[in-house]
Coordinates of C-alpha atoms and ligand atoms in Angstrom, one line a residue:
X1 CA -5.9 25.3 15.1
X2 CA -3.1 26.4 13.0
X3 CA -5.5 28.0 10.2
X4 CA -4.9 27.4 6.8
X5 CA -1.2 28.6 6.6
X6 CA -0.8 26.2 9.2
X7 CA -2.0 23.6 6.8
X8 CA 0.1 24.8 4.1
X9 CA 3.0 25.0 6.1
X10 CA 3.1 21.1 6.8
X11 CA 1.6 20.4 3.5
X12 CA 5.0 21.8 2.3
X13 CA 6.6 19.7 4.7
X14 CA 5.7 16.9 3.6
X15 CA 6.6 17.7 0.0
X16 CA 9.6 19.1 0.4
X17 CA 10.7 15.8 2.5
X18 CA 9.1 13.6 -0.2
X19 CA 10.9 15.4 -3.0
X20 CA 14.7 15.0 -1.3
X21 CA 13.7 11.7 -0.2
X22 CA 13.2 10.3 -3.6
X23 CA 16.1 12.8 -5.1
X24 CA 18.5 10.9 -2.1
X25 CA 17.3 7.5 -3.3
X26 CA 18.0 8.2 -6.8
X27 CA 21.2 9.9 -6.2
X28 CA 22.6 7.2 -3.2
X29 CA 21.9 4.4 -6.0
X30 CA 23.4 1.5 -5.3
X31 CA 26.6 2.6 -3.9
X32 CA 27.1 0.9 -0.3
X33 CA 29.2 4.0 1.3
X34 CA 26.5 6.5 -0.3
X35 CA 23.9 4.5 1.5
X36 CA 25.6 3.9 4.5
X37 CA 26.0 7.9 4.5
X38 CA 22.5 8.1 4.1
X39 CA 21.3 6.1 6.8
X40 CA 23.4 8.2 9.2
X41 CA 21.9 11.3 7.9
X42 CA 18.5 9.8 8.4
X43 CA 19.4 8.2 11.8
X44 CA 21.1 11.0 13.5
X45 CA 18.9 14.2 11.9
X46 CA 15.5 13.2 10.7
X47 CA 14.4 9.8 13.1
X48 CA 15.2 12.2 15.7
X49 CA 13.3 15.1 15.2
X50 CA 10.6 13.3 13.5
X51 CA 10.6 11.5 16.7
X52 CA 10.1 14.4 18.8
X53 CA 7.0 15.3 16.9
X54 CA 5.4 11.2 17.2
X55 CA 6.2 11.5 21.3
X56 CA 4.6 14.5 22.1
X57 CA 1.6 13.1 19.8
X58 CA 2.1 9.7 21.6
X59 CA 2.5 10.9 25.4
X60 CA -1.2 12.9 25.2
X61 CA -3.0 9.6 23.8
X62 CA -4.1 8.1 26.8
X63 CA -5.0 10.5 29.4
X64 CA -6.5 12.2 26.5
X65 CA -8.7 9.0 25.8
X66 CA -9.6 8.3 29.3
X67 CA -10.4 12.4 30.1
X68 CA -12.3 13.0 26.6
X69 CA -14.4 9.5 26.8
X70 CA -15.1 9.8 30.9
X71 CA -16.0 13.3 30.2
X72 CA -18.0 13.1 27.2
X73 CA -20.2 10.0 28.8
X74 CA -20.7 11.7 31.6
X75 CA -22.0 15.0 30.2
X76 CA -24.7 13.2 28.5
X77 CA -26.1 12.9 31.7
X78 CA -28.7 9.8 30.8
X79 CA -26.9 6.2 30.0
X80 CA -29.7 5.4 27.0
X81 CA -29.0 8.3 25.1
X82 CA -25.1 6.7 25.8
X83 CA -26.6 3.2 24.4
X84 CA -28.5 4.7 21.1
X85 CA -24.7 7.3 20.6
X86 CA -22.9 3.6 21.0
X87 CA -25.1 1.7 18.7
X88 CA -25.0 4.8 16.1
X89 CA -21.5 4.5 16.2
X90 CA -21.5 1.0 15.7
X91 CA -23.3 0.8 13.1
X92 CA -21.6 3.2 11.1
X93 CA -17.9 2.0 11.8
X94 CA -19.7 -1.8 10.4
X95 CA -21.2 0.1 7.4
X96 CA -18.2 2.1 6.0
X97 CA -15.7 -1.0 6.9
X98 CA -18.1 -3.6 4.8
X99 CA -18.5 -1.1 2.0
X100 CA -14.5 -0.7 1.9
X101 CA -14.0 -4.3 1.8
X102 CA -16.1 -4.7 -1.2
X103 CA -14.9 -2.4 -3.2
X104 CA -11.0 -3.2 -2.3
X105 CA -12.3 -7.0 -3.4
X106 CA -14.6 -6.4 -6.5
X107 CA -11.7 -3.9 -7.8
X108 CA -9.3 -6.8 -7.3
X109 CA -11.4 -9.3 -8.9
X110 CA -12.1 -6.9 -11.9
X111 CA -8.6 -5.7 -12.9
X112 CA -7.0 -9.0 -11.4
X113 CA -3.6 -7.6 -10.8
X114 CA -1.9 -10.4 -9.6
X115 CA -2.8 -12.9 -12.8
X116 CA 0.2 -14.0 -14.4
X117 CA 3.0 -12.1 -11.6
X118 CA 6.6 -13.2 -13.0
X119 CA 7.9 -16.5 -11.1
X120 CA 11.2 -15.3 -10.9
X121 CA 10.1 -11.7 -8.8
X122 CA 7.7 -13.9 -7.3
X123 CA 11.0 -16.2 -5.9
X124 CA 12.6 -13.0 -5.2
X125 CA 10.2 -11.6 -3.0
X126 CA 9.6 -14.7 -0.5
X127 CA 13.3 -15.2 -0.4
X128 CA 13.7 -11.7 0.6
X129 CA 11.0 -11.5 3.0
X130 CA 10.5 -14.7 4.5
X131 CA 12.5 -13.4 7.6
X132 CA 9.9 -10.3 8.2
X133 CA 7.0 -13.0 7.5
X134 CA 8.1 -15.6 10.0
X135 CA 8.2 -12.9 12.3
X136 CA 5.1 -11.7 11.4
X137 CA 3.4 -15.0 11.9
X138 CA 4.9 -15.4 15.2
X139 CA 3.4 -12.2 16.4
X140 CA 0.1 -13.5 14.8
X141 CA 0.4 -17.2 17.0
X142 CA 2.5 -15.8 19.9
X143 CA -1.0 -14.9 21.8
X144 CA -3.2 -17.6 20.2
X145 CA -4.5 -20.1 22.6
X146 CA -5.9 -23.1 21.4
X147 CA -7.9 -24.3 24.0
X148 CA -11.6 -23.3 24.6
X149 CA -11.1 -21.5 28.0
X150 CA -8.0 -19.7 26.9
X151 CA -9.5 -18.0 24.0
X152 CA -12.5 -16.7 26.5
X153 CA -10.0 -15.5 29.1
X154 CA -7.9 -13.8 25.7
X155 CA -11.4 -11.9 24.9
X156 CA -12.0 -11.1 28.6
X157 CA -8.5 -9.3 28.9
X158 CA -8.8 -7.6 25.5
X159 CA -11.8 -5.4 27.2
X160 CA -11.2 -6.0 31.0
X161 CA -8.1 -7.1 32.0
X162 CA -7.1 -7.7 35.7
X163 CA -4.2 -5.1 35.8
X164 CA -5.9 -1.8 34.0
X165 CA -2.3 -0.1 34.4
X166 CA -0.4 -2.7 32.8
X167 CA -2.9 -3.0 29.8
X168 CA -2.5 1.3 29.6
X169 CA 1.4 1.2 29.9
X170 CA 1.6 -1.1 27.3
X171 CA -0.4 1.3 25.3
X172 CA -3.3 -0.9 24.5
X173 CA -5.9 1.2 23.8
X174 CA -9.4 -0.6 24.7
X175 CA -9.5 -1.8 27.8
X176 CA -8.6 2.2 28.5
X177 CA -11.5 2.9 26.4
X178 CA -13.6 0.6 28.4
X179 CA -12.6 2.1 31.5
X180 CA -13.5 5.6 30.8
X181 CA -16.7 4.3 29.6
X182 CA -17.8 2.5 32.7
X183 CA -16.2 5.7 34.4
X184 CA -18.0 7.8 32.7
X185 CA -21.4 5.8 33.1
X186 CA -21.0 6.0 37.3
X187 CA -19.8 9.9 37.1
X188 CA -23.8 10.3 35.9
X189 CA -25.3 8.2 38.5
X190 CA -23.2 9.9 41.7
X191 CA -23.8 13.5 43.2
X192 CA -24.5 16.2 40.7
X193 CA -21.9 18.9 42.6
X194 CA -19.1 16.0 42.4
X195 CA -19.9 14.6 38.9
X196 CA -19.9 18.3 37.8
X197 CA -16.6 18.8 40.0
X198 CA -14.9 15.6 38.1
X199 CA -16.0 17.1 35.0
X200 CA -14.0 20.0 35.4
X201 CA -11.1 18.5 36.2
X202 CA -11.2 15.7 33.2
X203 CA -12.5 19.2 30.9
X204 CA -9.1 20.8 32.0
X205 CA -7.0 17.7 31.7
X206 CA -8.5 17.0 27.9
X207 CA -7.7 20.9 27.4
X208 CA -4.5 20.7 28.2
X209 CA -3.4 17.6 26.6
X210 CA -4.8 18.9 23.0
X211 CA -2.7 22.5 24.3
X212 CA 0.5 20.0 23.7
X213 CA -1.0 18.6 20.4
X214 CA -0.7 22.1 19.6
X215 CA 3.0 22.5 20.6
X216 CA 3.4 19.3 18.3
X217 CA 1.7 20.6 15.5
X218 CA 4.2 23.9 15.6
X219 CA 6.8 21.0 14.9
X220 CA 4.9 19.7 12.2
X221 CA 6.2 20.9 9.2
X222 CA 9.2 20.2 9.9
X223 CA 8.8 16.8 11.2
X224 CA 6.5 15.7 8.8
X225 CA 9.1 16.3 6.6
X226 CA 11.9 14.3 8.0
X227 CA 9.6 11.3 8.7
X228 CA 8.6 11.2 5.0
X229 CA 12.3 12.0 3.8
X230 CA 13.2 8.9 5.6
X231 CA 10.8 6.9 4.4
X232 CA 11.3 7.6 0.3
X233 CA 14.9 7.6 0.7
X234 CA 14.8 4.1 1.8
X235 CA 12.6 3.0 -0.2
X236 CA 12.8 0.1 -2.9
X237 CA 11.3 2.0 -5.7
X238 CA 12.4 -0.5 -8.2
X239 CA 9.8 -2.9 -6.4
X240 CA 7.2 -0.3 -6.8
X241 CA 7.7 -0.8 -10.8
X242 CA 7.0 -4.7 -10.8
X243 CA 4.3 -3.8 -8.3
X244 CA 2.6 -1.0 -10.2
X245 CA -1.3 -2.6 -10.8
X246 CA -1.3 -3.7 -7.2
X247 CA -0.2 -0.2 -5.9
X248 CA -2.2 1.8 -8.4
X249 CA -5.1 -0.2 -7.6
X250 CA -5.3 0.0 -3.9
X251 CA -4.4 3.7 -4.1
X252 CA -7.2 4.8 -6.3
X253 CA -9.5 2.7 -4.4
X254 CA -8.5 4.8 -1.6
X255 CA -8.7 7.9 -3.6
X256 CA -12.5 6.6 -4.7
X257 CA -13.3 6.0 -1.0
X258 CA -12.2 9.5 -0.1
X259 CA -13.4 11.3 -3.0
X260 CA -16.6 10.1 -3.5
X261 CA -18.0 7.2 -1.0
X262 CA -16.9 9.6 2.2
X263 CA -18.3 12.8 0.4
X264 CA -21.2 11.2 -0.6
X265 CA -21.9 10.1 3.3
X266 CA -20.6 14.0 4.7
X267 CA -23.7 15.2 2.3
X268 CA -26.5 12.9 2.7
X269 CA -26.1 11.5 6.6
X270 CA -23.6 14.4 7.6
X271 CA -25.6 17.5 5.6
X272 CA -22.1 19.2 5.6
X273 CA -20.4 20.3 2.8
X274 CA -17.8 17.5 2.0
X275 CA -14.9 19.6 0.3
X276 CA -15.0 22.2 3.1
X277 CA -14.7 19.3 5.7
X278 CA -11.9 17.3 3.6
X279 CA -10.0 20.9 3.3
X280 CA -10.4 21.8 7.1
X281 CA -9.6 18.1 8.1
X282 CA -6.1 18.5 6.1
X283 CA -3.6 18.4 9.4
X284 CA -5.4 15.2 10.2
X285 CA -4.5 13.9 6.9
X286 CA -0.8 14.8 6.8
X287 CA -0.2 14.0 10.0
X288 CA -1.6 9.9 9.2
X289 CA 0.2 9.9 5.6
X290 CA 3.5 11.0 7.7
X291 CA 3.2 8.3 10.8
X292 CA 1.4 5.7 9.2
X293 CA -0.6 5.0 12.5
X294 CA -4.1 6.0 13.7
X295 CA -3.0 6.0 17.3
X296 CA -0.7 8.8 16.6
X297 CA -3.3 10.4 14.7
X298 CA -5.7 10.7 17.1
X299 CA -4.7 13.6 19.1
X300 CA -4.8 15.9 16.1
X301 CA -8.1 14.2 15.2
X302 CA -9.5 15.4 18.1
X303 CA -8.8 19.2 18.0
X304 CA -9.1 19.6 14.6
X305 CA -12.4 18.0 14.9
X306 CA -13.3 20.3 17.8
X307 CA -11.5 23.6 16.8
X308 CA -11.7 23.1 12.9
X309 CA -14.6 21.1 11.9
X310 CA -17.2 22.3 14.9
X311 CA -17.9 18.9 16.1
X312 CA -18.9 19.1 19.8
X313 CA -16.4 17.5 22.2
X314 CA -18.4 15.3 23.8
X315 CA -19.0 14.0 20.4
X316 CA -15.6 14.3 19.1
X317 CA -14.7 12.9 22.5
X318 CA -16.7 9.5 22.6
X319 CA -16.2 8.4 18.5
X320 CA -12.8 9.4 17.3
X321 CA -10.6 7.5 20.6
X322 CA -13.2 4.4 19.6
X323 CA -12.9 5.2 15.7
X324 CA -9.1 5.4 16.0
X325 CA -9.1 1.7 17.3
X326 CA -12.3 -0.1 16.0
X327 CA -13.3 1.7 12.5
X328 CA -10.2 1.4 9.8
X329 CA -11.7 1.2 6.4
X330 CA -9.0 2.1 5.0
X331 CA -7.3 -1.0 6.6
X332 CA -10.2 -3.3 5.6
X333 CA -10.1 -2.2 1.7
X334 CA -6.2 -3.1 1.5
X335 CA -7.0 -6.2 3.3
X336 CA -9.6 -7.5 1.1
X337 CA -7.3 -6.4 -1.7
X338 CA -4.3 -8.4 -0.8
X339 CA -6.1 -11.3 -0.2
X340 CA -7.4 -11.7 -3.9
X341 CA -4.1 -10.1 -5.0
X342 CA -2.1 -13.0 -3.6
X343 CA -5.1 -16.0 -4.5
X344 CA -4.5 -14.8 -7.9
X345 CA -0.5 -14.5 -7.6
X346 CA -0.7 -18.2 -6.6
X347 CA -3.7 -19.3 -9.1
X348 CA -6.2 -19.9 -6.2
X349 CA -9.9 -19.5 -7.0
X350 CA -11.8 -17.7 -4.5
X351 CA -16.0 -19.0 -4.3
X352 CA -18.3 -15.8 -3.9
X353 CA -19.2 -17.4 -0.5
X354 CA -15.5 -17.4 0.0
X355 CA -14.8 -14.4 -0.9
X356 CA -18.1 -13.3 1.3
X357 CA -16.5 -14.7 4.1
X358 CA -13.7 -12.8 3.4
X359 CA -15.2 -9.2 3.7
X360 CA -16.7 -10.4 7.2
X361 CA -12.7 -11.4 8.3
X362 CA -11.4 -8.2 7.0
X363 CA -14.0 -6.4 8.9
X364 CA -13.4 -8.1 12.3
X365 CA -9.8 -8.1 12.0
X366 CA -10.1 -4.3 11.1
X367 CA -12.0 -4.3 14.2
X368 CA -8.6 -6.0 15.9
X369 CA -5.7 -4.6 14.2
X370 CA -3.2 -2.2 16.4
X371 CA -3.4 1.6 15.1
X372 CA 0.1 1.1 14.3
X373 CA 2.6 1.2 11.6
X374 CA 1.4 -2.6 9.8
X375 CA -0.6 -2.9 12.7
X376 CA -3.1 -5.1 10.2
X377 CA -0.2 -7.2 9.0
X378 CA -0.2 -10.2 11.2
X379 CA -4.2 -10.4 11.5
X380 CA -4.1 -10.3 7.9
X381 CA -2.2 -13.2 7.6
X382 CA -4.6 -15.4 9.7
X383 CA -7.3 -13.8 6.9
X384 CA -5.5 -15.7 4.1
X385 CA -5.0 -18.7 5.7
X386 CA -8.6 -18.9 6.1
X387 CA -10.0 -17.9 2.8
X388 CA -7.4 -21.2 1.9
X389 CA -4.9 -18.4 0.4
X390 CA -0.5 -18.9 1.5
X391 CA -0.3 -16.8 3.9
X392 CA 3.6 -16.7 3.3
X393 CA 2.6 -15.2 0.4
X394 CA 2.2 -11.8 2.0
X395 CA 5.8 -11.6 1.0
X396 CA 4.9 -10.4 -2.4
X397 CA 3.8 -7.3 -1.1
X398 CA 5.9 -6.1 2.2
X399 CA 8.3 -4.3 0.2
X400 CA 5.9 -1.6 -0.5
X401 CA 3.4 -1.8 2.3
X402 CA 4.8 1.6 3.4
X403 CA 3.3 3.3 0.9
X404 CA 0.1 1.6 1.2
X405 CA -0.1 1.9 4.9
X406 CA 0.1 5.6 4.2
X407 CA -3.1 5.6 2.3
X408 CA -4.7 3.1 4.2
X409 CA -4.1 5.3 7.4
X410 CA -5.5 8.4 5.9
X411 CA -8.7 6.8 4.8
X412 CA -9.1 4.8 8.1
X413 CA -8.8 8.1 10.5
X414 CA -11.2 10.1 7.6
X415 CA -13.7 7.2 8.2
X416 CA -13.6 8.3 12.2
X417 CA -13.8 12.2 11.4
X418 CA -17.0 11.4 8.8
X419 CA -18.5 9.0 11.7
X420 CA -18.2 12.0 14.4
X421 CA -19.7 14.6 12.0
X422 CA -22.5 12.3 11.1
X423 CA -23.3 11.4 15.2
X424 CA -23.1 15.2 15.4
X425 CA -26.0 15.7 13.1
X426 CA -27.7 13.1 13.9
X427 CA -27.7 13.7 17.7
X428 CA -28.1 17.4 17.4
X429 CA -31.6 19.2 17.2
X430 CA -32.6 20.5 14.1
X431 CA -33.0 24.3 13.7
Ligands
LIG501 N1 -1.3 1.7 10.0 C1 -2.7 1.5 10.2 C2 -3.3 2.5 11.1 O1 -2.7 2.8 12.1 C3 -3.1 0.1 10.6 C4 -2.7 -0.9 9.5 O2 -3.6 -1.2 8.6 O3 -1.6 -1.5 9.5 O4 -4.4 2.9 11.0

């Protein structure tokens, strides 16, 4: 990996592109042809080098899931000891994602935010947002059936659809993941000399595609730095203000999950040492807090978990590509959160079986959500709906979900590397 100068080199990336984001906000104000100015700027200079740096992350995600899931399965030789690594996992991603819903929702329901919100922003916001909500609750219905069969057929392609090649160029990460599983499973049942044969060749292709992560991360620094410029100089920082308990709760949620909760699980089910791991696993979380999207993450997640944080490939391999879809805690705490922010916004009580059913939504739908930029966004709005909450009332808080999805990315691909290093112990004989 890029060592620790490496690290600091994108850590300054990122501040330096946060500082003269915020300094351009300030300075554009609200003068249109300042703005307008600005936008260029941003279009034509930062989007595209920041875009550089996403693609090259992007490009290696598949083949890099299919190779490092085939090859890892496959090298454990034996499908039970696949079965008990599997259920391990499992168990794990359910643990950390139900703890991270309670706490976003008891911190909620402690400091309740969103009691007496002004009306007036309260008008403001839906009339401002209620274009990005309808289109947020059409992508939430556009692929709802409502007849029995269809919703088996919609779980059946989420896992196995007919066209494997369709589902992969349109980036959809699981049935990929399922692929390289059942791959995987029949590489250990065919001829040793072949299955070792394949395994070389998946070996090299996994090799090479991290190599390019590595050519990304050289851009890092840079690029970090433009994505975040043009994320601060756009945004509505006068919103943050009327926002501020909302914000300030989620984020030091996250900060409690991180500091604490995660460290807490490195030493006791991990036996690691937590700050060395948080300090080593630093590219990791710059490179979420700068794209906002596990998927893009998990190329770095990878190497840095083989190359900085001596978790065994096979390992690293098999829980991060499944972590990177399936586990987001992070995305489970600001779900639980907004729910309860809004009920209270709109003076709706919320039973404690209610808001029991809630964590077990935010869970699944953590489970569901795209590793994407707002990739929880829509799911979430089929959350409040059933906890009885508006769910047009998500409008409140899109404004400055940016921010939040930051956060909420870091802890959710922080929840995969502290899975991986706890399989690794766990799975590993003892000295
Ligand atoms: N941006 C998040 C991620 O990629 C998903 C979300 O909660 O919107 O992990």
């Amino acid at each position: 990996m890029s060592g620790g100068s490496g690290h600091n080199r994108i850590l300054a990336g990122l501040g330096i592109g946060a500082v003269a984001g915020v300094a351009a906000n300030t300075l554009v104000g609200d003068s249109p042809q300042a703005r307008a100015t600005l936008d260029t700027l941003i279009d034509t200079v930062a989007h595209p080098i920041g875009q550089i740096f996403l693609r090259l992350l992007f490009v290696v995600v598949l083949p890099l899931v299919f190779a490092s899931i085939a090859v890892g399965v496959s090298s454990l030789g034996d499908l039970k000891k696949l079965g008990s690594l599997g259920a391990r996992t499992l168990f794990f991603f359910v643990l950390t994602s139900v703890l991270s819903a309670v706490l976003g929702i008891t911190a909620l329901h402690l400091l309740q935010p969103g009691a007496g919100f002004d009306p007036q922003t309260l008008a403001e916001m839906q009339a401002k947002y209620a274009g990005d909500v309808q289109s947020l609750a059409s992508k939430a219905s556009a692929n709802a059936p409502t007849d029995l069969l269809g919703r088996v057929n919609q779980i059946l392609d989420m896992f196995l659809p007919r066209n494997l090649l369709k589902a992969a160029v349109e980036m959809q990460m699981i049935p990929v993941i399922v692929f390289a599983l059942v791959f995987g499973a029949a590489l250990t049942l065919i001829d040793t000399r072949r299955r070792e044969s394949m395994n070389t060749v998946l070996e090299a292709l996994s090799d090479a595609m991290v190599t390019i992560v590595g050519f990304a991360m050289k851009l890092a620094p840079l690029a970090v730095g433009c994505l975040i410029f043009g994320v601060t100089a756009r945004f509505g920082f006068g919103l943050l203000q009327k926002l501020g308990a909302y914000v300030a709760i989620i984020l030091a949620c996250y900060v409690i999950q991180l500091v604490v909760l995660y460290p807490v699980l490195l030493t006791v089910m991990a036996r690691r040492n937590p700050w060395q791991f948080l300090k080593s696993a630093m590219p990791v979380m710059v490179t979420a807090l700068s794209t906002s999207s596990s998927s893009a993450t998990l190329p770095t997640s990878i190497r840095v978990a083989q190359e900085s944080l001596g978790i065994r490939p096979q390992i690293a391999g098999f829980v991060l590509p499944l972590g990177a879809t399936m586990n987001m805690n992070g995305t489970a705490l600001f779900e639980g959160a907004v729910v309860l922010f809004v009920a209270q916004v709109f003076g709706v009580e919320l039973a404690l079986q209610t808001q029991a059913m809630v964590v077990g939504m935010c869970v699944l739908t953590a489970i569901g959500a795209a590793g994407v930029p707002g990739g929880s966004l829509p799911l979430l709005m089929g959350v409040m709906a059933q906890a009885g909450v508006p769910p047009d009332g998500i409008a409140i808080v899109l404004g400055v979900d940016r921010v939040l999805d930051m956060g909420r990315t870091v802890i959710n691909v922080m929840g995969d590397q502290v899975c991986a290093a706890y399989i690794d112990a766990a799975d590993r004989p003892r000295a």
